[in-house]
Amino acid sequence: TAGLEQKAISQIKTIRGIKDVYITFGGWDAIIIAEADTMDKLSNLILREIRSTHGVQSTETLVTTNY
């Protein structure tokens, strides 16, 4: 549906823990930068918030760390 991606991205931007959203071209529609205090909180953010957003078909999560 035309505009569905933009609606999903607008909704995702309002989720607590989302720091940045970048629109992309290619295999993914967006790259989302999220932060959480623990892996459990990050998992909940992805599973309960992002994946439940209408228009989100799949996600791929890459975890980074400071060293």
mmCIF file of N, CA and C in Angstrom:
data_model
loop_
_atom_site.group_PDB
_atom_site.id
_atom_site.type_symbol
_atom_site.label_atom_id
_atom_site.label_comp_id
_atom_site.label_asym_id
_atom_site.label_seq_id
_atom_site.Cartn_x
_atom_site.Cartn_y
_atom_site.Cartn_z
ATOM 1 N N THR A 1 0.849 -1.187 0.000
ATOM 2 C CA THR A 1 0.000 0.000 0.000
ATOM 3 C C THR A 1 0.887 1.240 0.000
ATOM 4 N N ALA A 2 0.582 2.153 -0.886
ATOM 5 C CA ALA A 2 1.349 3.391 -0.969
ATOM 6 C C ALA A 2 1.262 4.150 0.347
ATOM 7 N N GLY A 3 2.407 4.572 0.845
ATOM 8 C CA GLY A 3 2.445 5.353 2.078
ATOM 9 C C GLY A 3 2.495 4.523 3.348
ATOM 10 N N LEU A 4 2.337 3.211 3.237
ATOM 11 C CA LEU A 4 2.336 2.366 4.431
ATOM 12 C C LEU A 4 3.680 2.431 5.148
ATOM 13 N N GLU A 5 4.771 2.442 4.391
ATOM 14 C CA GLU A 5 6.095 2.517 5.012
ATOM 15 C C GLU A 5 6.243 3.806 5.805
ATOM 16 N N GLN A 6 5.806 4.920 5.225
ATOM 17 C CA GLN A 6 5.923 6.209 5.915
ATOM 18 C C GLN A 6 5.090 6.235 7.185
ATOM 19 N N LYS A 7 3.901 5.649 7.155
ATOM 20 C CA LYS A 7 3.059 5.584 8.354
ATOM 21 C C LYS A 7 3.730 4.739 9.428
ATOM 22 N N ALA A 8 4.304 3.608 9.032
ATOM 23 C CA ALA A 8 4.990 2.738 9.987
ATOM 24 C C ALA A 8 6.189 3.456 10.596
ATOM 25 N N ILE A 9 6.970 4.123 9.769
ATOM 26 C CA ILE A 9 8.143 4.834 10.260
ATOM 27 C C ILE A 9 7.740 5.963 11.201
ATOM 28 N N SER A 10 6.679 6.688 10.874
ATOM 29 C CA SER A 10 6.195 7.759 11.754
ATOM 30 C C SER A 10 5.792 7.206 13.110
ATOM 31 N N GLN A 11 5.147 6.054 13.118
ATOM 32 C CA GLN A 11 4.739 5.434 14.371
ATOM 33 C C GLN A 11 5.962 4.939 15.153
ATOM 34 N N ILE A 12 6.916 4.330 14.478
ATOM 35 C CA ILE A 12 8.118 3.820 15.133
ATOM 36 C C ILE A 12 8.907 4.949 15.781
ATOM 37 N N LYS A 13 8.943 6.115 15.152
ATOM 38 C CA LYS A 13 9.675 7.254 15.710
ATOM 39 C C LYS A 13 9.158 7.668 17.085
ATOM 40 N N THR A 14 7.918 7.331 17.408
ATOM 41 C CA THR A 14 7.329 7.723 18.695
ATOM 42 C C THR A 14 7.612 6.713 19.804
ATOM 43 N N ILE A 15 8.204 5.579 19.487
ATOM 44 C CA ILE A 15 8.456 4.533 20.468
ATOM 45 C C ILE A 15 9.615 4.938 21.374
ATOM 46 N N ARG A 16 9.417 4.774 22.672
ATOM 47 C CA ARG A 16 10.467 5.076 23.638
ATOM 48 C C ARG A 16 11.658 4.152 23.389
ATOM 49 N N GLY A 17 12.846 4.733 23.311
ATOM 50 C CA GLY A 17 14.058 3.962 23.049
ATOM 51 C C GLY A 17 14.569 4.114 21.631
ATOM 52 N N ILE A 18 13.729 4.623 20.732
ATOM 53 C CA ILE A 18 14.154 4.859 19.351
ATOM 54 C C ILE A 18 14.929 6.174 19.321
ATOM 55 N N LYS A 19 16.163 6.114 18.833
ATOM 56 C CA LYS A 19 17.023 7.302 18.818
ATOM 57 C C LYS A 19 17.075 7.966 17.445
ATOM 58 N N ASP A 20 17.131 7.180 16.371
ATOM 59 C CA ASP A 20 17.192 7.713 15.007
ATOM 60 C C ASP A 20 16.528 6.735 14.057
ATOM 61 N N VAL A 21 16.002 7.281 12.969
ATOM 62 C CA VAL A 21 15.431 6.465 11.896
ATOM 63 C C VAL A 21 15.957 7.025 10.580
ATOM 64 N N TYR A 22 16.538 6.149 9.760
ATOM 65 C CA TYR A 22 17.070 6.544 8.465
ATOM 66 C C TYR A 22 16.320 5.784 7.376
ATOM 67 N N ILE A 23 15.779 6.489 6.408
ATOM 68 C CA ILE A 23 15.119 5.883 5.263
ATOM 69 C C ILE A 23 16.214 5.401 4.313
ATOM 70 N N THR A 24 16.060 4.193 3.770
ATOM 71 C CA THR A 24 17.068 3.624 2.880
ATOM 72 C C THR A 24 16.423 3.136 1.586
ATOM 73 N N PHE A 25 17.248 2.819 0.630
ATOM 74 C CA PHE A 25 16.816 2.215 -0.620
ATOM 75 C C PHE A 25 17.517 0.872 -0.737
ATOM 76 N N GLY A 26 16.823 -0.135 -1.173
ATOM 77 C CA GLY A 26 17.436 -1.448 -1.319
ATOM 78 C C GLY A 26 16.670 -2.498 -0.541
ATOM 79 N N GLY A 27 17.410 -3.372 0.123
ATOM 80 C CA GLY A 27 16.820 -4.505 0.817
ATOM 81 C C GLY A 27 15.968 -4.144 2.018
ATOM 82 N N TRP A 28 16.227 -3.014 2.627
ATOM 83 C CA TRP A 28 15.459 -2.563 3.781
ATOM 84 C C TRP A 28 14.864 -1.196 3.486
ATOM 85 N N ASP A 29 13.757 -0.903 4.123
ATOM 86 C CA ASP A 29 13.122 0.412 3.969
ATOM 87 C C ASP A 29 13.708 1.436 4.928
ATOM 88 N N ALA A 30 14.240 0.940 6.059
ATOM 89 C CA ALA A 30 14.757 1.869 7.064
ATOM 90 C C ALA A 30 15.801 1.182 7.930
ATOM 91 N N ILE A 31 16.672 2.006 8.504
ATOM 92 C CA ILE A 31 17.572 1.581 9.568
ATOM 93 C C ILE A 31 17.145 2.358 10.801
ATOM 94 N N ILE A 32 16.913 1.630 11.875
ATOM 95 C CA ILE A 32 16.429 2.239 13.110
ATOM 96 C C ILE A 32 17.490 2.056 14.184
ATOM 97 N N ILE A 33 17.844 3.135 14.836
ATOM 98 C CA ILE A 33 18.794 3.096 15.939
ATOM 99 C C ILE A 33 17.984 3.132 17.231
ATOM 100 N N ALA A 34 18.166 2.102 18.053
ATOM 101 C CA ALA A 34 17.442 2.006 19.321
ATOM 102 C C ALA A 34 18.426 1.758 20.448
ATOM 103 N N GLU A 35 18.069 2.197 21.643
ATOM 104 C CA GLU A 35 18.896 1.965 22.820
ATOM 105 C C GLU A 35 18.027 1.403 23.937
ATOM 106 N N ALA A 36 18.631 0.508 24.726
ATOM 107 C CA ALA A 36 17.956 -0.049 25.894
ATOM 108 C C ALA A 36 19.010 -0.380 26.936
ATOM 109 N N ASP A 37 18.600 -0.385 28.199
ATOM 110 C CA ASP A 37 19.530 -0.648 29.299
ATOM 111 C C ASP A 37 19.982 -2.101 29.350
ATOM 112 N N THR A 38 19.122 -3.013 28.922
ATOM 113 C CA THR A 38 19.440 -4.438 28.978
ATOM 114 C C THR A 38 19.010 -5.106 27.678
ATOM 115 N N MET A 39 19.520 -6.305 27.442
ATOM 116 C CA MET A 39 19.105 -7.068 26.260
ATOM 117 C C MET A 39 17.629 -7.441 26.346
ATOM 118 N N ASP A 40 17.130 -7.715 27.553
ATOM 119 C CA ASP A 40 15.705 -8.015 27.710
ATOM 120 C C ASP A 40 14.845 -6.838 27.279
ATOM 121 N N LYS A 41 15.233 -5.638 27.671
ATOM 122 C CA LYS A 41 14.480 -4.442 27.284
ATOM 123 C C LYS A 41 14.562 -4.213 25.782
ATOM 124 N N LEU A 42 15.731 -4.450 25.204
ATOM 125 C CA LEU A 42 15.872 -4.309 23.754
ATOM 126 C C LEU A 42 15.004 -5.334 23.035
ATOM 127 N N SER A 43 15.012 -6.555 23.511
ATOM 128 C CA SER A 43 14.182 -7.606 22.921
ATOM 129 C C SER A 43 12.710 -7.237 22.977
ATOM 130 N N ASN A 44 12.264 -6.736 24.113
ATOM 131 C CA ASN A 44 10.866 -6.313 24.247
ATOM 132 C C ASN A 44 10.538 -5.165 23.303
ATOM 133 N N LEU A 45 11.454 -4.219 23.168
ATOM 134 C CA LEU A 45 11.238 -3.090 22.264
ATOM 135 C C LEU A 45 11.052 -3.589 20.828
ATOM 136 N N ILE A 46 11.890 -4.524 20.432
ATOM 137 C CA ILE A 46 11.810 -5.048 19.067
ATOM 138 C C ILE A 46 10.564 -5.903 18.879
ATOM 139 N N LEU A 47 10.353 -6.849 19.777
ATOM 140 C CA LEU A 47 9.254 -7.801 19.611
ATOM 141 C C LEU A 47 7.882 -7.179 19.844
ATOM 142 N N ARG A 48 7.750 -6.380 20.883
ATOM 143 C CA ARG A 48 6.426 -5.863 21.257
ATOM 144 C C ARG A 48 6.078 -4.532 20.610
ATOM 145 N N GLU A 49 7.087 -3.744 20.295
ATOM 146 C CA GLU A 49 6.810 -2.407 19.759
ATOM 147 C C GLU A 49 7.032 -2.338 18.249
ATOM 148 N N ILE A 50 8.248 -2.615 17.811
ATOM 149 C CA ILE A 50 8.568 -2.440 16.392
ATOM 150 C C ILE A 50 7.860 -3.485 15.533
ATOM 151 N N ARG A 51 7.991 -4.765 15.880
ATOM 152 C CA ARG A 51 7.389 -5.819 15.052
ATOM 153 C C ARG A 51 5.873 -5.803 15.059
ATOM 154 N N SER A 52 5.270 -5.203 16.075
ATOM 155 C CA SER A 52 3.807 -5.134 16.112
ATOM 156 C C SER A 52 3.260 -3.921 15.366
ATOM 157 N N THR A 53 4.139 -3.074 14.847
ATOM 158 C CA THR A 53 3.722 -1.893 14.095
ATOM 159 C C THR A 53 3.152 -2.322 12.744
ATOM 160 N N HIS A 54 1.955 -1.832 12.431
ATOM 161 C CA HIS A 54 1.322 -2.146 11.149
ATOM 162 C C HIS A 54 2.232 -1.679 10.014
ATOM 163 N N GLY A 55 2.543 -2.580 9.105
ATOM 164 C CA GLY A 55 3.410 -2.265 7.978
ATOM 165 C C GLY A 55 4.805 -2.859 8.110
ATOM 166 N N VAL A 56 5.183 -3.293 9.315
ATOM 167 C CA VAL A 56 6.483 -3.931 9.506
ATOM 168 C C VAL A 56 6.328 -5.407 9.165
ATOM 169 N N GLN A 57 7.058 -5.846 8.154
ATOM 170 C CA GLN A 57 6.971 -7.237 7.712
ATOM 171 C C GLN A 57 8.053 -8.098 8.337
ATOM 172 N N SER A 58 9.232 -7.535 8.543
ATOM 173 C CA SER A 58 10.322 -8.289 9.153
ATOM 174 C C SER A 58 11.338 -7.309 9.717
ATOM 175 N N THR A 59 12.180 -7.824 10.589
ATOM 176 C CA THR A 59 13.264 -7.005 11.148
ATOM 177 C C THR A 59 14.541 -7.828 11.160
ATOM 178 N N GLU A 60 15.660 -7.130 11.189
ATOM 179 C CA GLU A 60 16.957 -7.758 11.406
ATOM 180 C C GLU A 60 17.664 -6.895 12.434
ATOM 181 N N THR A 61 18.151 -7.509 13.490
ATOM 182 C CA THR A 61 18.748 -6.773 14.592
ATOM 183 C C THR A 61 20.250 -6.988 14.626
ATOM 184 N N LEU A 62 20.983 -5.901 14.677
ATOM 185 C CA LEU A 62 22.431 -5.930 14.840
ATOM 186 C C LEU A 62 22.744 -5.174 16.131
ATOM 187 N N VAL A 63 23.431 -5.824 17.052
ATOM 188 C CA VAL A 63 23.740 -5.231 18.351
ATOM 189 C C VAL A 63 25.182 -4.754 18.342
ATOM 190 N N THR A 64 25.387 -3.540 18.815
ATOM 191 C CA THR A 64 26.740 -3.003 18.919
ATOM 192 C C THR A 64 27.067 -2.747 20.391
ATOM 193 N N THR A 65 28.339 -2.545 20.659
ATOM 194 C CA THR A 65 28.781 -2.245 22.005
ATOM 195 C C THR A 65 29.937 -1.263 21.942
ATOM 196 N N ASN A 66 30.141 -0.544 23.015
ATOM 197 C CA ASN A 66 31.307 0.335 23.122
ATOM 198 C C ASN A 66 32.430 -0.463 23.779
ATOM 199 N N TYR A 67 33.629 -0.288 23.282
ATOM 200 C CA TYR A 67 34.769 -0.974 23.899
ATOM 201 C C TYR A 67 35.958 -0.058 23.984
#
